[in-house]
Tab-separated table of C-alpha atoms in Angstrom:
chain	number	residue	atom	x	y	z
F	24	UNK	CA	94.409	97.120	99.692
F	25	UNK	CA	96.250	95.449	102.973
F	26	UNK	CA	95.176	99.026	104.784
F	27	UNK	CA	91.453	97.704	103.791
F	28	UNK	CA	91.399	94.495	104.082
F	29	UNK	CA	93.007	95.217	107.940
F	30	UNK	CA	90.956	97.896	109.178
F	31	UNK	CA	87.953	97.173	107.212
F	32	UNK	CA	88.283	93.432	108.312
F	33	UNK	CA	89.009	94.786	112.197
F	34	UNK	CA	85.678	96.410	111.778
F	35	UNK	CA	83.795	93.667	110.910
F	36	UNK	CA	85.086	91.109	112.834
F	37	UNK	CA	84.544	93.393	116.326
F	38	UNK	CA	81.286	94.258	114.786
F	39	UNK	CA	79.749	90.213	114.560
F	40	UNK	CA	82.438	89.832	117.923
F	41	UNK	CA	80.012	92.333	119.851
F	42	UNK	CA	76.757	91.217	118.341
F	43	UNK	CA	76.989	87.743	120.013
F	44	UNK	CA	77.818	88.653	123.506
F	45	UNK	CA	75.558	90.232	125.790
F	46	UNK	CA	76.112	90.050	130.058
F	47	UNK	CA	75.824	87.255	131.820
F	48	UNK	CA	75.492	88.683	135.572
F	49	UNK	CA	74.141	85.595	137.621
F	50	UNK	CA	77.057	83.625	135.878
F	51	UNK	CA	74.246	81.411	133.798
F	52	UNK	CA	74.844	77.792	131.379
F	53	UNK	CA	74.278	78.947	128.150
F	54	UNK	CA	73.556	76.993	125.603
F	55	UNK	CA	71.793	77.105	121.683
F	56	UNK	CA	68.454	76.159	121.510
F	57	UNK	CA	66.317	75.274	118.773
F	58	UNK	CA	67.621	75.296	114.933
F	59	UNK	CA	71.273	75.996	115.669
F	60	UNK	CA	70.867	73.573	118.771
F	61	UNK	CA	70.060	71.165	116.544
F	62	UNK	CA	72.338	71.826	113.773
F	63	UNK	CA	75.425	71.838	115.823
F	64	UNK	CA	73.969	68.240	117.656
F	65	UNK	CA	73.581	67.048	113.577
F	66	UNK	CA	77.705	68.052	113.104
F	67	UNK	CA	78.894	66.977	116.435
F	68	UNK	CA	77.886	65.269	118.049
F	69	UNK	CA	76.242	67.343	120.729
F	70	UNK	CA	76.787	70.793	122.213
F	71	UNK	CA	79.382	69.541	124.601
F	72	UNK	CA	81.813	68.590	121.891
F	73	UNK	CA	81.375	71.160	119.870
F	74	UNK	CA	82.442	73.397	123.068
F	75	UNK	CA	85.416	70.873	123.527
F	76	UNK	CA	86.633	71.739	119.632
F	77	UNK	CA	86.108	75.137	119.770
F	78	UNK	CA	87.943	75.436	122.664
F	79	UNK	CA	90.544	73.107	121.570
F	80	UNK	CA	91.028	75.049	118.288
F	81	UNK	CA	90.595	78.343	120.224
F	82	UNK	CA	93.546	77.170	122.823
F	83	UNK	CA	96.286	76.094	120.533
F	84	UNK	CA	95.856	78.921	117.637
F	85	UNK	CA	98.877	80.629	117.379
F	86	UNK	CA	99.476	84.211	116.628
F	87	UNK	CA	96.552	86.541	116.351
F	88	UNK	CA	93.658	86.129	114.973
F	89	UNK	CA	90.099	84.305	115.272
F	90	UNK	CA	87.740	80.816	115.596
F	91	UNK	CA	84.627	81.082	114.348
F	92	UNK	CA	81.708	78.855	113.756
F	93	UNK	CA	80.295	79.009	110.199
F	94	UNK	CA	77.351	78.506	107.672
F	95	UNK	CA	78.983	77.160	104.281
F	96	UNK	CA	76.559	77.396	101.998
F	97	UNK	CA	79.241	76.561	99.179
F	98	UNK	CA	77.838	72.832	99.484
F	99	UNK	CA	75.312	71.118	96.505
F	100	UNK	CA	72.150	71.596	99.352
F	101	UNK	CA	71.284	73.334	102.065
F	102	UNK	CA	74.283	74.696	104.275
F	103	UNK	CA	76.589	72.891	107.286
F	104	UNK	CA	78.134	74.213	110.060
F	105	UNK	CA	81.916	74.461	110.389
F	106	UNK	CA	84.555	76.012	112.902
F	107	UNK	CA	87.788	77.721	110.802
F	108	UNK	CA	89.870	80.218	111.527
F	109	UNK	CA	91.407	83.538	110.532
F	110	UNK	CA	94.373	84.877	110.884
F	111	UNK	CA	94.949	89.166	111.623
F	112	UNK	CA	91.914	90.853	110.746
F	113	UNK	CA	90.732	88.803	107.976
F	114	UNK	CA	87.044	87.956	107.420
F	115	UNK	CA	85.565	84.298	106.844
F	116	UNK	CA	83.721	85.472	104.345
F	117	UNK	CA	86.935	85.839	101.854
F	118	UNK	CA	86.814	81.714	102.414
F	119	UNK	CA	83.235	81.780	101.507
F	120	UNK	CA	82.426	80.918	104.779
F	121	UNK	CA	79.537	82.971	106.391
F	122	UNK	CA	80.407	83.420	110.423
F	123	UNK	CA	77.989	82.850	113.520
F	124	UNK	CA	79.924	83.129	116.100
F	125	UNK	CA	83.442	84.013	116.849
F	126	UNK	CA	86.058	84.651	119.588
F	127	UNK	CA	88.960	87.502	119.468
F	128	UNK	CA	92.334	85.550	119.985
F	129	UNK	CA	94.304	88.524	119.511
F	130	UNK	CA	96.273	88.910	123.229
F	131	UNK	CA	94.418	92.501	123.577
F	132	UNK	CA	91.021	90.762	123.697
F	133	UNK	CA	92.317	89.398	127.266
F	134	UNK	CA	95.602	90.650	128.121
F	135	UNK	CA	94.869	92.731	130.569
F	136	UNK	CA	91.932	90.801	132.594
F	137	UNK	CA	94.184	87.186	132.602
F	138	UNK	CA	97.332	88.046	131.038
F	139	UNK	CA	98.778	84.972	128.981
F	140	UNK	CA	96.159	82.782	130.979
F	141	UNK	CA	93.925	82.598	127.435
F	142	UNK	CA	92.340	79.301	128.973
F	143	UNK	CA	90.672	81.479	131.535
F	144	UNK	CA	89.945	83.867	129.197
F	145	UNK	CA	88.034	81.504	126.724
F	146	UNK	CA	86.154	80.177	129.625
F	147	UNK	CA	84.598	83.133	130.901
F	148	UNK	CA	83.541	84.114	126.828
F	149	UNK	CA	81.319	80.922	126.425
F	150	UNK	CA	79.560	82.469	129.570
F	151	UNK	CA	78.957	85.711	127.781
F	152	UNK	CA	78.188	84.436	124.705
F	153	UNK	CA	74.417	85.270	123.435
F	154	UNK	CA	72.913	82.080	121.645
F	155	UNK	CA	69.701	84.262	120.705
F	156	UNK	CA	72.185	86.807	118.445
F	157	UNK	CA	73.752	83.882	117.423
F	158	UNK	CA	70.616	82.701	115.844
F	159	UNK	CA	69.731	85.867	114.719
F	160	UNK	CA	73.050	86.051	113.173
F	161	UNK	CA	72.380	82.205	111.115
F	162	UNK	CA	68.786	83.432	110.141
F	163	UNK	CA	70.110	86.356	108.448
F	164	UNK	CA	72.564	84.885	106.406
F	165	UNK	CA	70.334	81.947	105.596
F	166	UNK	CA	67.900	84.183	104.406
F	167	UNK	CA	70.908	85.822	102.047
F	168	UNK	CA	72.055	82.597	100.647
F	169	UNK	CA	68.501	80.871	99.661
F	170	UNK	CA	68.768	78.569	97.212
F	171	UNK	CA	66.526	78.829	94.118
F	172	UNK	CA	64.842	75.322	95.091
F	173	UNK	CA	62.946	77.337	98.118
H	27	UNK	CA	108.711	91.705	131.729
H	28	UNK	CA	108.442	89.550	134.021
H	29	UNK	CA	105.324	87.627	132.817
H	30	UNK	CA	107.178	87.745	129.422
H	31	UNK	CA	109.888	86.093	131.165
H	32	UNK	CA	108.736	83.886	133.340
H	33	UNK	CA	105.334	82.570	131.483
H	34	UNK	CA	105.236	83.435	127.560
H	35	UNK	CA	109.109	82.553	126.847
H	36	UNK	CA	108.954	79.602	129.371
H	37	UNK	CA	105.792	78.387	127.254
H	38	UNK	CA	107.856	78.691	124.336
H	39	UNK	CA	110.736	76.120	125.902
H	40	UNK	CA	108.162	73.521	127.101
H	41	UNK	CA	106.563	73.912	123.607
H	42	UNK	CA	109.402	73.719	121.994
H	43	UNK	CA	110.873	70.673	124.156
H	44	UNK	CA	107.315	68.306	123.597
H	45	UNK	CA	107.835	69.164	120.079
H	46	UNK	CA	111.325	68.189	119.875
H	47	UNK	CA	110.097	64.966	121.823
H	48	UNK	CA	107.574	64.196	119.421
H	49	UNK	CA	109.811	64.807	116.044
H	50	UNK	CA	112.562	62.427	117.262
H	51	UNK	CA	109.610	59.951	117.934
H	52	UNK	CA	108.534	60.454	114.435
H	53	UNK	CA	111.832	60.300	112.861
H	54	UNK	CA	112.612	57.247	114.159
H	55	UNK	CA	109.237	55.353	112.848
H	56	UNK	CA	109.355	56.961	109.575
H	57	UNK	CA	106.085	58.869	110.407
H	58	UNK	CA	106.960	61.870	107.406
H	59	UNK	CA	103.336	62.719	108.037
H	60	UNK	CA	104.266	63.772	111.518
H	61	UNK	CA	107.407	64.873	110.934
H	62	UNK	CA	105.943	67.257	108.616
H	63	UNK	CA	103.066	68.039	110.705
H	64	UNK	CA	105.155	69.283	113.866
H	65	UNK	CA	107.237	71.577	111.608
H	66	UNK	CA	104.697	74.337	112.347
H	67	UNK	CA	104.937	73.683	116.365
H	68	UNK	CA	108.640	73.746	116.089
H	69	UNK	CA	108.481	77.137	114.607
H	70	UNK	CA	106.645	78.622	116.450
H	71	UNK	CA	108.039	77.622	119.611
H	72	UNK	CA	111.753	77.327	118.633
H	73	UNK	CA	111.400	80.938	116.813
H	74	UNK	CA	109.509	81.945	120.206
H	75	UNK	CA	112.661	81.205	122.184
H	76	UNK	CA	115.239	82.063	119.478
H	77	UNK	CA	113.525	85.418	119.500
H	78	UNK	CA	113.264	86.221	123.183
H	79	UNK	CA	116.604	84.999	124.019
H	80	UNK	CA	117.882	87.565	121.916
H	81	UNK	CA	115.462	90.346	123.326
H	82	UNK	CA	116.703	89.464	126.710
H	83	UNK	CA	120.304	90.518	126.134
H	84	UNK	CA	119.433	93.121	123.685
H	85	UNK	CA	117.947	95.285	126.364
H	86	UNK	CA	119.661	96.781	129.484
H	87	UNK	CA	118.232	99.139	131.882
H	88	UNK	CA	121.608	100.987	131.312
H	89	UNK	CA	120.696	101.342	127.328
H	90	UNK	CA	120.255	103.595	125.228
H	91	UNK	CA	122.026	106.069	123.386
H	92	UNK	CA	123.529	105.386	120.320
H	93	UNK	CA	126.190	102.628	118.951
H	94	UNK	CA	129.707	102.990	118.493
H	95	UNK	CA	132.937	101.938	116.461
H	96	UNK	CA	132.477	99.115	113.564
H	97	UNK	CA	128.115	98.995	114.192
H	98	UNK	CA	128.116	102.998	113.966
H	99	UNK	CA	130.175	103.005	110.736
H	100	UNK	CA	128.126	100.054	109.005
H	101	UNK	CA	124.761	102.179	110.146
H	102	UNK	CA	126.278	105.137	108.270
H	103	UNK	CA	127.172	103.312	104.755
H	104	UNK	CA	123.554	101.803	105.048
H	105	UNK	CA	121.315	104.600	106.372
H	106	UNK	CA	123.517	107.004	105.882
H	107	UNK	CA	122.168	108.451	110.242
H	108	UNK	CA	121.729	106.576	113.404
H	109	UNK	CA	118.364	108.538	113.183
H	110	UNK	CA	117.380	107.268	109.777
H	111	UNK	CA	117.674	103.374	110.853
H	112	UNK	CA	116.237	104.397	113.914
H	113	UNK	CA	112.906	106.267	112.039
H	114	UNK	CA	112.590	103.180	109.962
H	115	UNK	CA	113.287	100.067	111.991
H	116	UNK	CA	110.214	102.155	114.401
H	117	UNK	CA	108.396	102.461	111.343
H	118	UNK	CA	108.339	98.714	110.353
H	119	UNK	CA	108.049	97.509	113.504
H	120	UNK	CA	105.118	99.838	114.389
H	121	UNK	CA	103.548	98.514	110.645
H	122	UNK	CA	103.471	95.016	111.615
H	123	UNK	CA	100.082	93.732	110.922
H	124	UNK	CA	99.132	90.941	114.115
H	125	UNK	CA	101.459	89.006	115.975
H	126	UNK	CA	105.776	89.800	115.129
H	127	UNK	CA	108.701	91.583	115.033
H	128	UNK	CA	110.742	93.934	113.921
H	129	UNK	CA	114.725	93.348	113.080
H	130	UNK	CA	117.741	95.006	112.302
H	131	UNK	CA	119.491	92.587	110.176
H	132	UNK	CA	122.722	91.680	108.782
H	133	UNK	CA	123.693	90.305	105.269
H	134	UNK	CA	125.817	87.338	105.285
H	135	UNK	CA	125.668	88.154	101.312
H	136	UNK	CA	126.736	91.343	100.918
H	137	UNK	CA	127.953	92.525	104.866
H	138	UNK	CA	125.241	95.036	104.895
H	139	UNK	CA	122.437	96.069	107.248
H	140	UNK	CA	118.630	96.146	106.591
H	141	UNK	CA	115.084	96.565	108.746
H	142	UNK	CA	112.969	93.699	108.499
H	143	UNK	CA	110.161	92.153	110.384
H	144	UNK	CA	108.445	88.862	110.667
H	145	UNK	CA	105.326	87.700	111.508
H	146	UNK	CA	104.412	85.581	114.579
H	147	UNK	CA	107.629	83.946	116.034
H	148	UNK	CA	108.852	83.086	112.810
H	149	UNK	CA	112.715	83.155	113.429
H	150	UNK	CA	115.017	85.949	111.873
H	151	UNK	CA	117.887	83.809	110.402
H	152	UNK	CA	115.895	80.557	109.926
H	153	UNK	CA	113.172	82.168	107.581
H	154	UNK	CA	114.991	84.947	105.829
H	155	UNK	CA	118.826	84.022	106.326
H	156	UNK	CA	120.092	87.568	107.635
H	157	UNK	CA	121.281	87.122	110.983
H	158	UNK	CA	119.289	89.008	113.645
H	159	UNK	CA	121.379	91.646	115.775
H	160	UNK	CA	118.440	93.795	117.218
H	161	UNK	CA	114.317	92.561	117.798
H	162	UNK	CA	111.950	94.501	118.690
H	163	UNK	CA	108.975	92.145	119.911
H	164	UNK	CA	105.537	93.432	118.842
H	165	UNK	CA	103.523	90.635	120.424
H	166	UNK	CA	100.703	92.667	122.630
H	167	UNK	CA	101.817	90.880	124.886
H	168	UNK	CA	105.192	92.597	125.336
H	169	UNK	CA	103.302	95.844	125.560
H	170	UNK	CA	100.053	95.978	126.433
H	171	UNK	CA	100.233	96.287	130.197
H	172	UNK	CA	102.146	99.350	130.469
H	173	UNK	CA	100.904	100.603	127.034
H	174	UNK	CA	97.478	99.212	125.765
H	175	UNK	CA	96.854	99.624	122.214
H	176	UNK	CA	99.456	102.222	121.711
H	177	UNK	CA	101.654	100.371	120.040
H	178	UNK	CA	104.018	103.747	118.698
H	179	UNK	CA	104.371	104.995	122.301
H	180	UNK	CA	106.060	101.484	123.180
H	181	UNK	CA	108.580	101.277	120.301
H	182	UNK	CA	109.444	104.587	120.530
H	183	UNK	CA	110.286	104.211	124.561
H	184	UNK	CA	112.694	100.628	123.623
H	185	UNK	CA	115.205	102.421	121.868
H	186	UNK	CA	116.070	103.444	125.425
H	187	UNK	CA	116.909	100.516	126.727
H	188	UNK	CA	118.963	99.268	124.068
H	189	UNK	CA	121.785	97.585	124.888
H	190	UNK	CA	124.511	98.310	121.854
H	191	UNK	CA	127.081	96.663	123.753
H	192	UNK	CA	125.342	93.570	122.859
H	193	UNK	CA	124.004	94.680	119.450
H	194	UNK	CA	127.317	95.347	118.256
H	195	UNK	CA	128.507	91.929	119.740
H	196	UNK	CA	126.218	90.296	117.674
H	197	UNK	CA	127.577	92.401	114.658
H	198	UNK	CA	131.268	91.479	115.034
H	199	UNK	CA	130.296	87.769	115.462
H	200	UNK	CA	127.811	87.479	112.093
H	201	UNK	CA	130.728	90.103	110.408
H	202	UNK	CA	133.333	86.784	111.408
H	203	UNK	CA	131.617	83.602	110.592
């Protein structure tokens, strides 16, 4: 079981961990727009923020493992948005929690471009990060957790 | 191991010193909330530099070989060959899932030896109470550089710079107290 539940979760979590990044040559601002812009503004605040505490939780997680930012639908309406974490290879979705977005913390994600510099390293992934999949990614699991009242 | 050195290990100490900071702080107002809530930062850091001051002095660029006198004969009764602790302190440390290490251990119970491994920095002795004698640090970090994701090449390549001098050091002290 710990043979699937590590190689099975390594799978999915490079799989979603590839699916929201896409190049970024000219160096652009990214940022979420419609729904999930406005979903994260309704939890945080506003984008910035949420970048702050991602990258806040992202900096001091020890170990290896993931952040991710999350639909839980396990709520009496509709869904929110949450960042958690996971440690190794497991998958949010053991916690019920249905990931949109997540960065690799283990030290091979960025070893061997910045070494133990994982600052620089979580800078340079909000540049490559791809807020279209990301939305994508929500719609899809939004459309898998409908509630009967739609 | 240089960058280990000089940047992940040194992390560790200024970790572990803020932490220390902020515990007698807490200790001294009665915060138990705090106190409890920097127990995680103080093992992770103080296992971080429990850990790699250990690895330091457990490798030499002289190493290698095999162990002598009181460590040899204490390998026999528990592995019964140098090349069966060998094959399975590789194998545990190789299996390590993450972040971790592997050990050779000794029993302050029964005066025995045993392979173990821990996850993250989480100290030998503190966590498990058999005293640590040989670490093999699994961190990517320690290896990826030289070795990328082949984690078995690595392992198998320490056991040449093992210092037993130092290993066996460690032996006669635990054996003692």
């Amino acid at each position: 079981m710990k043979a699937i539940k590590n190689n099975g979760g390594g799978y999915l979590n490079h799989a979603l961990y590839w699916t929201v990044l896409a190049p970024n040559p000219n160096n652009e601002y990214r940022h979420p727009e419609g729904k999930i812009a406005e979903d994260i503004m309704n939890t945080f605040g506003n984008f910035s923020i949420f970048k702050n505490i991602f990258t806040d939780v992202s900096s001091s997680y020890f170990g290896s493992g993931y952040v991710w930012l999350c639909r839980d639908f396990n709520i009496g309406h509709g869904s929110h948005l949450m960042i958690a974490t996971t440690a190794n290879q497991d998958f949010p979705l053991s916690e019920g929690l249905h990931p949109i977005l997540g960065i690799d913390l283990w030290e091979h994600a960025y070893y061997l471009k910045h070494q133990n510099a994982r600052a620089a390293y979580i800078d340079d992934w909000w540049h490559v990060v791809s807020w279209d999949a990301v939305a994508q990614l929500d719609k899809w699991w939004s459309k898998r957790n409908m509630h009967d009242e739609l | 191991m240089q960058l280990h050195h000089s940047k992940h290990h040194q992390t560790y100490v200024n970790n572990l010193n803020a932490a220390e900071e902020q515990l007698g702080e807490a200790l001294q107002q009665g915060n138990v909330t705090k106190v409890v809530a920097l127990q995680q930062a103080i093992k992770f850091n103080g296992g971080g530099h429990i850990n790699h001051s250990i690895f330091w002095k457990n490798l030499s660029s002289e190493g290698g070989g095999q162990p002598s006198a009181d460590l040899m004969d204490q390998i026999h009764i528990d592995f019964g060959t140098f090349e069966n602790m060998q094959n399975q302190m590789t194998a545990a440390t190789v299996a390590v899932q993450g972040s971790g290490w592997g050990w050779l251990g000794y029993s302050k119970q029964n005066g025995g030896l045993r392979v173990l491994a821990c996850a993250n920095q989480d100290p030998l002795e503190g966590t498990t109470g058999f005293v640590p004698l040989l670490g093999i640090d699994v961190w990517e970090h320690a290896y990826y550089l030289q070795y990328k994701n082949v984690r078995p090449d690595y392992v198998k390549a320490i056991w040449n710079v093992v210092n037993w001098k130092d290993v066996q050091e460690r032996f006669v002290t635990a054996r003692q107290s």
